[in-house]
Amino acid sequence: MQVVRDPKTFREACEAARARGARVGLVPTMGALHEGHLSLVDRAKHEGATFVALTIFVNPLQFAAHEDLGRYPRTLEADLEACRSRGVDLVFAPEDGSMYPPGFQTEVAVGEITKRWEGVHRPSHFAGVTTVVCKLFALTGPSVAVFGRKDYQQWRVIERMTLDLDLPIDVVGHPIVREEDGLALSSRNRYLSPEERTRALGIARGLHAANEAWRAGMRDADALRAIVRGPVESAFDSIDYVAVASPRTLEPLEGSATEAVILVAAHVGRTRLIDNLELA
Ligand code: PAF
């Protein structure tokens, strides 16, 4: 496995792989890798990638001043070991500053779909994400790029950007990986105290209850929202949103739904968690 730190060397390594006839798969991450990320590597291979590039970059552009950029976990050595044992071919872990050199002033911003839910609570977040992902796409030239569906809105925003900009890349959203008790894997779970971790299960409980109700025939968006909100409200310190939305556009649903995604963001202690469930 090759590890590179500067964008030019990364671009050249990807070009060389393509020149050898490889189908390049990209897995963008911010590191602190867990099984959720590593399952994206497997998925890239499953989608036909014969050369998998994984990027590790805690992208400052997608954090607001009051957010957790400074305390975001950085575990490069363990991440590289995990990549090696999962069969990643190339890791790009850019040096601070090399992605946004002095004079950098370009932003890639997607419209309507970024304005809701996460966009309300983290107004500059998605422009930071789409700017860095666009740069990573340009450097890598992947045939396929895999994102976790835990960041459901992010996946849909990147799909939209790729479509709108005619980028020749298959954007794949890979299902959430959960602990046995239902907690969605997240790099931020390591912030949780044992007591907070127990409370964090409130989201999985709410989503599970909504899934059961859906399977029993419940289709009313308000009722589904209320089923999720109950356990989240009693376990979490505050809720940013519990939304029942159209899976593709993320517009809020009212009345009877034929398909839906339930999106949740809530705070336990100092940690903000997001999770979701698709119903179809
Ligand atoms: O999902 C993430 O880890 C990040 O938002 C991404 C896609 C790597 C961009 O920084």
Coordinates of C-alpha atoms and ligand atoms in Angstrom, one line a residue:
M1 CA 0.0 0.0 0.0
Q2 CA 1.3 3.4 -1.0
V3 CA 0.8 6.4 1.3
V4 CA 1.2 9.9 -0.2
R5 CA 1.0 13.3 1.4
D6 CA 0.9 15.8 -1.4
P7 CA -1.8 16.3 -4.0
K8 CA 0.5 16.1 -7.1
T9 CA 2.0 12.7 -6.0
F10 CA -1.6 11.4 -5.4
R11 CA -2.8 12.5 -8.8
E12 CA 0.2 10.8 -10.4
A13 CA -0.3 7.6 -8.6
C14 CA -4.0 7.5 -9.7
E15 CA -3.0 8.4 -13.3
A16 CA -0.5 5.5 -13.2
A17 CA -3.1 3.1 -12.0
R18 CA -5.5 4.1 -14.7
A19 CA -2.7 3.9 -17.3
R20 CA -2.2 0.2 -16.2
G21 CA -5.9 -0.3 -16.9
A22 CA -7.2 -0.2 -13.4
R23 CA -10.7 0.8 -12.5
V24 CA -10.1 3.3 -9.7
G25 CA -12.5 3.4 -6.7
L26 CA -12.4 6.3 -4.3
V27 CA -13.3 6.2 -0.6
P28 CA -13.1 9.7 0.9
T29 CA -12.9 9.8 4.7
M30 CA -11.8 12.1 7.6
G31 CA -9.9 9.2 9.2
A32 CA -10.6 7.7 12.7
L33 CA -11.6 4.7 10.6
H34 CA -14.0 2.1 11.9
E35 CA -15.8 -0.8 10.3
G36 CA -18.3 1.6 8.6
H37 CA -15.5 3.1 6.6
L38 CA -13.8 -0.2 5.9
S39 CA -17.1 -1.6 4.5
L40 CA -16.9 1.2 2.0
V41 CA -13.6 -0.2 0.7
D42 CA -15.2 -3.6 0.3
R43 CA -18.1 -1.9 -1.5
A44 CA -15.8 -0.1 -3.9
K45 CA -14.3 -3.5 -4.8
H46 CA -17.7 -5.0 -5.1
E47 CA -18.6 -2.2 -7.6
G48 CA -15.6 -3.3 -9.8
A49 CA -12.8 -1.1 -8.5
T50 CA -9.5 -2.9 -9.1
F51 CA -7.5 -0.1 -7.4
V52 CA -8.9 1.5 -4.2
A53 CA -7.7 5.0 -3.1
L54 CA -8.8 6.0 0.4
T55 CA -8.3 9.6 1.5
I56 CA -7.9 10.8 5.1
F57 CA -8.4 14.5 5.5
V58 CA -10.1 16.4 8.3
N59 CA -11.4 19.1 6.0
P60 CA -11.5 22.5 7.8
L61 CA -13.8 24.0 5.3
Q62 CA -16.8 21.9 6.4
F63 CA -16.5 22.8 10.1
A64 CA -18.0 26.0 11.5
A65 CA -15.9 28.0 14.1
H66 CA -17.8 26.6 17.1
E67 CA -17.7 22.9 15.9
D68 CA -15.3 20.1 16.8
L69 CA -12.5 20.5 14.2
G70 CA -9.9 20.8 17.0
R71 CA -11.0 17.7 18.9
Y72 CA -11.9 15.6 15.8
P73 CA -10.1 12.3 16.4
R74 CA -6.8 11.9 14.4
T75 CA -5.5 8.3 14.4
L76 CA -3.3 8.1 11.3
E77 CA -1.1 5.2 12.3
A78 CA -4.1 3.0 13.2
D79 CA -6.0 4.1 10.1
L80 CA -3.1 3.1 7.9
E81 CA -2.9 -0.3 9.5
A82 CA -6.6 -0.8 9.0
C83 CA -6.3 0.2 5.3
R84 CA -3.4 -2.2 4.8
S85 CA -5.3 -5.1 6.2
R86 CA -8.4 -4.3 4.2
G87 CA -6.5 -4.2 0.9
V88 CA -6.5 -0.5 0.1
D89 CA -4.0 0.3 -2.6
L90 CA -3.3 4.0 -2.1
V91 CA -3.9 6.3 0.9
F92 CA -3.9 10.0 0.4
A93 CA -3.4 11.9 3.7
P94 CA -2.6 15.4 2.7
E95 CA -0.5 17.7 4.8
D96 CA -2.4 20.6 6.4
G97 CA -2.4 23.4 4.0
S98 CA -1.7 21.4 0.8
M99 CA -5.4 21.2 -0.1
Y100 CA -6.0 24.9 0.4
P101 CA -2.8 26.7 -0.4
P102 CA -2.5 30.5 0.0
G103 CA -4.7 32.2 -2.5
F104 CA -7.4 29.5 -2.6
Q105 CA -10.7 31.1 -3.2
T106 CA -13.1 28.7 -5.0
E107 CA -16.2 27.2 -3.6
V108 CA -18.4 24.4 -5.1
A109 CA -21.9 24.9 -3.7
V110 CA -25.1 22.8 -4.4
G111 CA -28.5 24.6 -4.2
E112 CA -31.9 23.7 -2.7
I113 CA -31.0 20.2 -1.3
T114 CA -28.3 21.6 0.9
K115 CA -30.6 24.2 2.6
R116 CA -32.7 21.8 4.7
W117 CA -31.9 19.7 7.8
E118 CA -28.1 19.7 8.2
G119 CA -28.0 22.9 6.2
V120 CA -30.1 24.7 8.7
H121 CA -27.9 23.8 11.6
R122 CA -24.6 23.8 9.8
P123 CA -25.0 26.5 7.1
S124 CA -21.5 26.4 5.6
H125 CA -21.1 22.6 6.0
F126 CA -22.2 21.3 2.6
A127 CA -20.2 23.9 0.6
G128 CA -17.1 22.7 2.5
V129 CA -18.0 19.1 1.7
T130 CA -18.7 19.6 -2.0
T131 CA -15.6 21.8 -2.5
V132 CA -13.3 19.1 -1.0
V133 CA -15.1 16.2 -2.7
C134 CA -14.9 18.0 -6.1
K135 CA -11.1 18.4 -5.5
L136 CA -10.7 14.8 -4.5
F137 CA -12.7 13.7 -7.6
A138 CA -10.5 15.9 -9.8
L139 CA -7.3 14.5 -8.3
T140 CA -8.3 10.9 -8.3
G141 CA -10.3 10.5 -11.6
P142 CA -12.3 7.6 -10.1
S143 CA -14.8 5.5 -11.9
V144 CA -16.7 4.9 -8.7
A145 CA -16.8 6.8 -5.3
V146 CA -18.4 5.3 -2.2
F147 CA -20.0 7.3 0.6
G148 CA -21.7 6.0 3.8
R149 CA -25.4 6.5 4.0
K150 CA -25.1 7.5 7.7
D151 CA -24.4 11.0 6.2
Y152 CA -27.6 10.5 4.1
Q153 CA -28.0 14.1 3.1
Q154 CA -24.3 14.4 2.2
W155 CA -24.7 11.4 -0.1
R156 CA -27.7 12.9 -1.8
V157 CA -25.9 16.3 -2.2
I158 CA -22.8 14.6 -3.7
E159 CA -25.0 12.6 -6.1
R160 CA -26.7 15.9 -7.2
M161 CA -23.4 17.7 -7.7
T162 CA -22.0 14.8 -9.7
L163 CA -25.1 14.8 -11.9
D164 CA -25.2 18.6 -12.3
L165 CA -21.5 18.9 -13.2
D166 CA -21.6 15.8 -15.6
L167 CA -18.9 14.1 -13.6
P168 CA -18.3 10.6 -15.1
I169 CA -18.3 9.0 -11.6
D170 CA -20.7 6.4 -10.1
V171 CA -21.6 7.7 -6.7
V172 CA -22.6 4.8 -4.5
G173 CA -24.2 5.2 -1.0
H174 CA -23.4 2.2 1.2
P175 CA -25.8 1.2 4.1
I176 CA -25.1 2.2 7.7
V177 CA -23.1 -0.3 9.8
R178 CA -24.4 -0.6 13.3
E179 CA -23.2 -2.1 16.6
E180 CA -25.1 -5.1 17.8
D181 CA -27.4 -2.9 20.0
G182 CA -28.2 -0.7 17.0
L183 CA -25.9 2.3 17.5
A184 CA -24.7 3.6 14.1
L185 CA -20.9 3.5 13.8
S186 CA -19.5 7.0 13.9
S187 CA -16.0 8.4 14.5
R188 CA -17.8 10.7 17.0
N189 CA -19.0 7.8 19.2
R190 CA -15.6 7.8 20.9
Y191 CA -16.5 11.1 22.5
L192 CA -19.4 9.4 24.4
S193 CA -19.1 8.5 28.1
P194 CA -20.6 5.1 29.0
E195 CA -23.7 6.9 30.3
E196 CA -24.0 9.0 27.1
R197 CA -23.5 5.9 24.9
T198 CA -26.5 4.3 26.6
R199 CA -28.6 7.4 26.1
A200 CA -27.4 7.6 22.4
L201 CA -29.4 4.4 21.8
G202 CA -32.5 6.5 21.9
I203 CA -32.2 7.2 18.2
A204 CA -31.8 3.6 17.2
R205 CA -34.8 2.7 19.4
G206 CA -36.9 5.4 17.7
L207 CA -35.9 4.4 14.2
H208 CA -36.5 0.7 15.0
A209 CA -40.0 1.5 16.3
A210 CA -40.8 3.5 13.1
N211 CA -39.5 0.6 11.0
E212 CA -41.8 -1.8 12.9
A213 CA -44.8 0.6 12.4
W214 CA -44.0 1.0 8.7
R215 CA -43.9 -2.8 8.3
A216 CA -47.2 -3.0 10.0
G217 CA -48.7 -0.6 7.4
M218 CA -48.3 2.8 9.1
R219 CA -47.7 5.4 6.3
D220 CA -48.6 8.7 7.9
A221 CA -45.5 11.0 8.0
D222 CA -46.6 12.9 11.2
A223 CA -47.2 9.7 13.0
L224 CA -43.9 8.2 12.0
R225 CA -42.1 11.4 13.1
A226 CA -43.8 11.2 16.5
I227 CA -42.8 7.5 16.9
V228 CA -39.1 8.4 16.4
R229 CA -39.2 11.7 18.4
G230 CA -40.5 10.1 21.6
P231 CA -37.4 8.0 22.5
V232 CA -35.0 10.6 21.2
E233 CA -36.6 13.3 23.3
S234 CA -36.4 11.3 26.4
A235 CA -32.8 10.2 26.0
F236 CA -31.0 13.2 24.4
D237 CA -30.3 16.7 25.8
S238 CA -31.5 18.5 22.7
I239 CA -32.8 17.7 19.2
D240 CA -31.8 19.6 16.0
Y241 CA -34.4 17.8 13.9
V242 CA -36.4 14.6 13.4
A243 CA -37.6 14.7 9.8
V244 CA -39.6 12.5 7.5
A245 CA -38.5 13.4 4.0
S246 CA -38.5 12.3 0.4
P247 CA -35.4 10.1 0.0
R248 CA -34.1 11.8 -3.2
T249 CA -35.1 15.5 -2.8
L250 CA -35.1 15.5 1.1
E251 CA -38.2 17.7 1.0
P252 CA -40.4 17.1 4.1
L253 CA -43.3 14.8 3.7
E254 CA -46.8 15.3 4.9
G255 CA -49.7 12.9 4.9
S256 CA -49.4 9.4 3.5
A257 CA -45.9 8.4 2.3
T258 CA -45.0 5.7 -0.3
E259 CA -41.3 5.9 0.5
A260 CA -39.4 8.0 3.0
V261 CA -36.2 8.6 4.9
I262 CA -36.3 9.5 8.5
L263 CA -33.4 11.8 9.5
V264 CA -32.4 12.6 13.0
A265 CA -29.8 14.9 14.5
A266 CA -29.5 15.3 18.3
H267 CA -27.1 16.2 21.0
V268 CA -26.0 14.0 24.0
G269 CA -23.7 15.9 26.3
R270 CA -21.2 17.7 24.0
T271 CA -21.7 15.3 21.1
R272 CA -23.9 15.7 18.1
L273 CA -25.1 12.5 16.5
I274 CA -26.9 11.9 13.3
D275 CA -28.7 8.8 12.0
N276 CA -31.4 7.8 9.6
L277 CA -33.6 5.1 8.3
E278 CA -34.9 4.5 4.7
L279 CA -38.5 3.2 4.4
A280 CA -39.7 1.8 1.1
Ligands
PAF1 O1 -18.1 12.0 5.3 C1 -17.0 12.5 5.5 O2 -16.1 11.9 6.2 C2 -16.6 13.8 4.9 O3 -17.7 14.7 4.9 C3 -16.0 13.7 3.5 C4 -17.0 13.1 2.5 C5 -14.7 12.8 3.6 C6 -15.5 15.1 3.0 O4 -14.6 15.7 3.8

